[in-house]
Amino acid sequence: MFKWANLFGKNDATKEITSPDGRTICYFVLKNGQIFYRATRDNKVIIGLSKLGFKICGENPLGSNLKLIRTWSTRHDEAIELPWGEDHIIQNLYRETAFYLSENKPSNRIFTLRIRVFNDAIAFRYEIPPQPKFQRITVADELTEFNINPNAICYKIPAFEPDRYEYNYEKTTIYNISGSVHTPLTIKIPAGYYLSIHEAALYDYGSMTLTLNDQKILKSNITPLSDGTKAHLNLPFQTPWRLIMVADSATSLTTNRAMLCLNDPPHQDFSWVETLKFIGIWWAMYVGEWTWAPGERHGATTTHAKEYIDAAVRLGIRGLLIEGWNEGWEGDWLENGINNSFTDATPDFDLEEVARYAKNHDIELVGHHETVGFVDNYEKQLETAYNYYAVNNIHYIKTGYAGSMMMINGRREYHHSQLGVNHYQKTVELAAKKHICLDIHEPIKGTGIERTWPNLLSREGARGQEYEGGAISPSHACFLPYTRLLSGGMDYTNGIFDITNSVKRISTTISRQIAYFITIYSGMAMAADRPYIYEERFPEIFEFIRNVPTNFEKTLPIAGEIGEYYIVARKDRNSEDWYIGGVTDETSRRILINLDFLDSGVYSAEIYSDSENAHYRDNPFGYNIQKKHVGRSDALDIYMAPGGGFAIRLARLK
Ligand code: NOJ
Ligand code: CA
């Protein structure tokens, strides 16, 4: 055990902000001119004394030598209606205090620290107004600390590694963290609560990673720019919210909506945005049947595209992604991507013709821009490339930034640096202008900006099924709901039915592949396998994918533990139907699901689950489909095999 340096002097000047339910308190502390915060829940310390402030290039640090000028406190309670997502209505309920601070002479710089305390979260941000001789600043370091008991267990992925966020989660203790880790960083503290440190509304600033300082205190480590600084800011500037989600159980953490509440409502009309389910000219490339590059086995030909459109119609899926349609994939595409074209199709692909065919069949095409991180090359073409899709009636684009670094202004920059953040934002805003929705792969992590920009329907931003074939264990998708998915939906590329494929062997049972449509929310949800696999081999299981919605009225976590299992129920936004999904790690589990959350009435249940002898390794195709009538007084007894899962559709009978 590590001794926790949770020092707090009784005489330190303190102001407290209490959550509306009275359980969580954040204390603002001013001690010898330096600002700090600390927090408790049910009178137990959850965050010890933690320093706040900045180091600024060429200036004195900001955060010490301060006096409190005045405070302003408010209470806010508002129901927010979301256009799409896991919940239709979320409650934005908090108490807030703004602390107006000024330095003592001679410098006299001023800024505000704004703290909000929700029933299930603490958030704060720095707001720096312009002032004489202080109008444009360069941040050398943000000093924000999160002083959490170092003996706490955390679930981490490393930061500043070549595959960005695409890593397996590791369970460890805080004091064992080395290097930097990404947020959301989910933590189980010895006092019994679950916390997740993250940020909200990340604009024009480097994203926050976390690192341990010498006292084993977690400290923000803002992603640097190639010039070694953290961010160049024009004042006024407000930092992203530093967010600490707080929960009594692992499952209740998974529906924490504070991040969305901390973002602005949309500033323009987005009534045109619609969530989408799609198939794609995609997995055929991963299993080696087709190629991205032109040649004998080229995937994105006009003929294949039309065949896939016909298949989408038969399968009842609205969207079709086409990757590898443009110039730039020849040879080693990861190396050569610097000259990719986003307007020139390969000779065997006629975009206008395919777009016409799609429109005639009422299929939405999902365009594709693989930038390989060459942002300079992409930004040169951005306007024309988005126009090209828009005039061809294409309203969805999947973008990609494969590669360990971005190339911006001729320099290698991190994807999650200030310049990376600004690039992603530019694409979201331009797409909004053209009425295009985005699914960003190799993205900047989610910080809830889809509340303001609902055309940002999904992201990847974690290890997805493309890593199957050896690099994903059954526990991975049992970590995601408690970690990565706290930052928003994910395009995990669900629904691979060809599990025993010799090139890409999948480490799940088949029932679990449909469970993902419930356990991993995505505003753009991909049924990723080839259509002939769905039609010829498992049409009866595909039925679930055809029916499952991409927009939900509400979400109700049922049971789970981090990295072990997760069971969640969601009600459809457009009907009275409910869906339940569950996934487990390598351990088989039997779960009794009480249906008392249903409304009254009779539901026709379709239950897709693992058979008793199913196993992700030896018998991945062992499944049962059971149909019966149930109501709110019933309970369902469900078995999940090792590496397995289940999916249930509960269709309300009239
Ligand atoms: C990585 C993306 O995650 C994947 O979906 C895409 O097919 C490849 N890059 C190629 O763009
Ligand atoms: Ca990826």
mmCIF file of C-alpha atoms and ligand atoms in Angstrom, residues 164 166 281-282 285-286 292 321 323-324 329 333-334 368-372 398-402 441-442 460 462 466-467 491 493 526, ligand 1:
data_model
loop_
_atom_site.group_PDB
_atom_site.id
_atom_site.type_symbol
_atom_site.label_atom_id
_atom_site.label_comp_id
_atom_site.label_asym_id
_atom_site.label_seq_id
_atom_site.Cartn_x
_atom_site.Cartn_y
_atom_site.Cartn_z
ATOM 1 C CA ARG A 164 -3.073 6.392 -30.846
ATOM 2 C CA GLU A 166 -6.073 1.636 -30.270
ATOM 3 C CA ILE A 281 -17.040 -2.733 -49.216
ATOM 4 C CA TRP A 282 -14.690 -3.264 -46.326
ATOM 5 C CA MET A 285 -10.300 -6.286 -47.828
ATOM 6 C CA TYR A 286 -9.417 -7.392 -44.297
ATOM 7 C CA TRP A 292 -8.257 -1.285 -51.555
ATOM 8 C CA LEU A 321 -19.654 2.404 -47.224
ATOM 9 C CA GLU A 323 -13.530 2.203 -49.292
ATOM 10 C CA GLY A 324 -10.727 2.180 -51.849
ATOM 11 C CA TRP A 329 -4.011 3.172 -52.481
ATOM 12 C CA TRP A 333 -0.749 3.073 -48.821
ATOM 13 C CA LEU A 334 0.421 3.941 -45.333
ATOM 14 C CA HIS A 368 -14.536 7.459 -47.531
ATOM 15 C CA HIS A 369 -11.510 9.706 -47.024
ATOM 16 C CA GLU A 370 -8.384 7.953 -45.780
ATOM 17 C CA THR A 371 -5.950 10.782 -45.137
ATOM 18 C CA VAL A 372 -3.211 8.612 -43.566
ATOM 19 C CA LYS A 398 -16.081 7.994 -42.927
ATOM 20 C CA THR A 399 -12.725 9.681 -42.511
ATOM 21 C CA GLY A 400 -9.479 8.046 -41.412
ATOM 22 C CA TYR A 401 -6.120 9.155 -40.058
ATOM 23 C CA ALA A 402 -4.054 5.973 -40.008
ATOM 24 C CA HIS A 441 -11.637 6.833 -37.542
ATOM 25 C CA GLU A 442 -8.345 7.533 -35.782
ATOM 26 C CA GLU A 460 -13.560 4.922 -33.717
ATOM 27 C CA ALA A 462 -10.279 2.611 -29.563
ATOM 28 C CA GLU A 466 -10.130 -4.693 -37.350
ATOM 29 C CA TYR A 467 -7.652 -5.986 -34.703
ATOM 30 C CA ASP A 491 -17.856 2.501 -34.619
ATOM 31 C CA THR A 493 -17.516 -2.476 -36.862
ATOM 32 C CA MET A 526 -21.756 -0.880 -39.250
HETATM 33 C C1 NOJ B 1 -8.219 2.278 -40.362
HETATM 34 C C2 NOJ B 1 -9.705 2.315 -40.129
HETATM 35 O O1 NOJ B 1 -10.007 2.109 -38.775
HETATM 36 C C3 NOJ B 1 -10.325 1.249 -41.017
HETATM 37 O O2 NOJ B 1 -11.701 1.152 -40.755
HETATM 38 C C4 NOJ B 1 -10.032 1.582 -42.447
HETATM 39 O O3 NOJ B 1 -10.546 0.562 -43.278
HETATM 40 C C5 NOJ B 1 -8.529 1.667 -42.698
HETATM 41 N N1 NOJ B 1 -7.935 2.569 -41.755
HETATM 42 C C6 NOJ B 1 -8.228 2.144 -44.103
HETATM 43 O O4 NOJ B 1 -8.715 3.442 -44.282
#
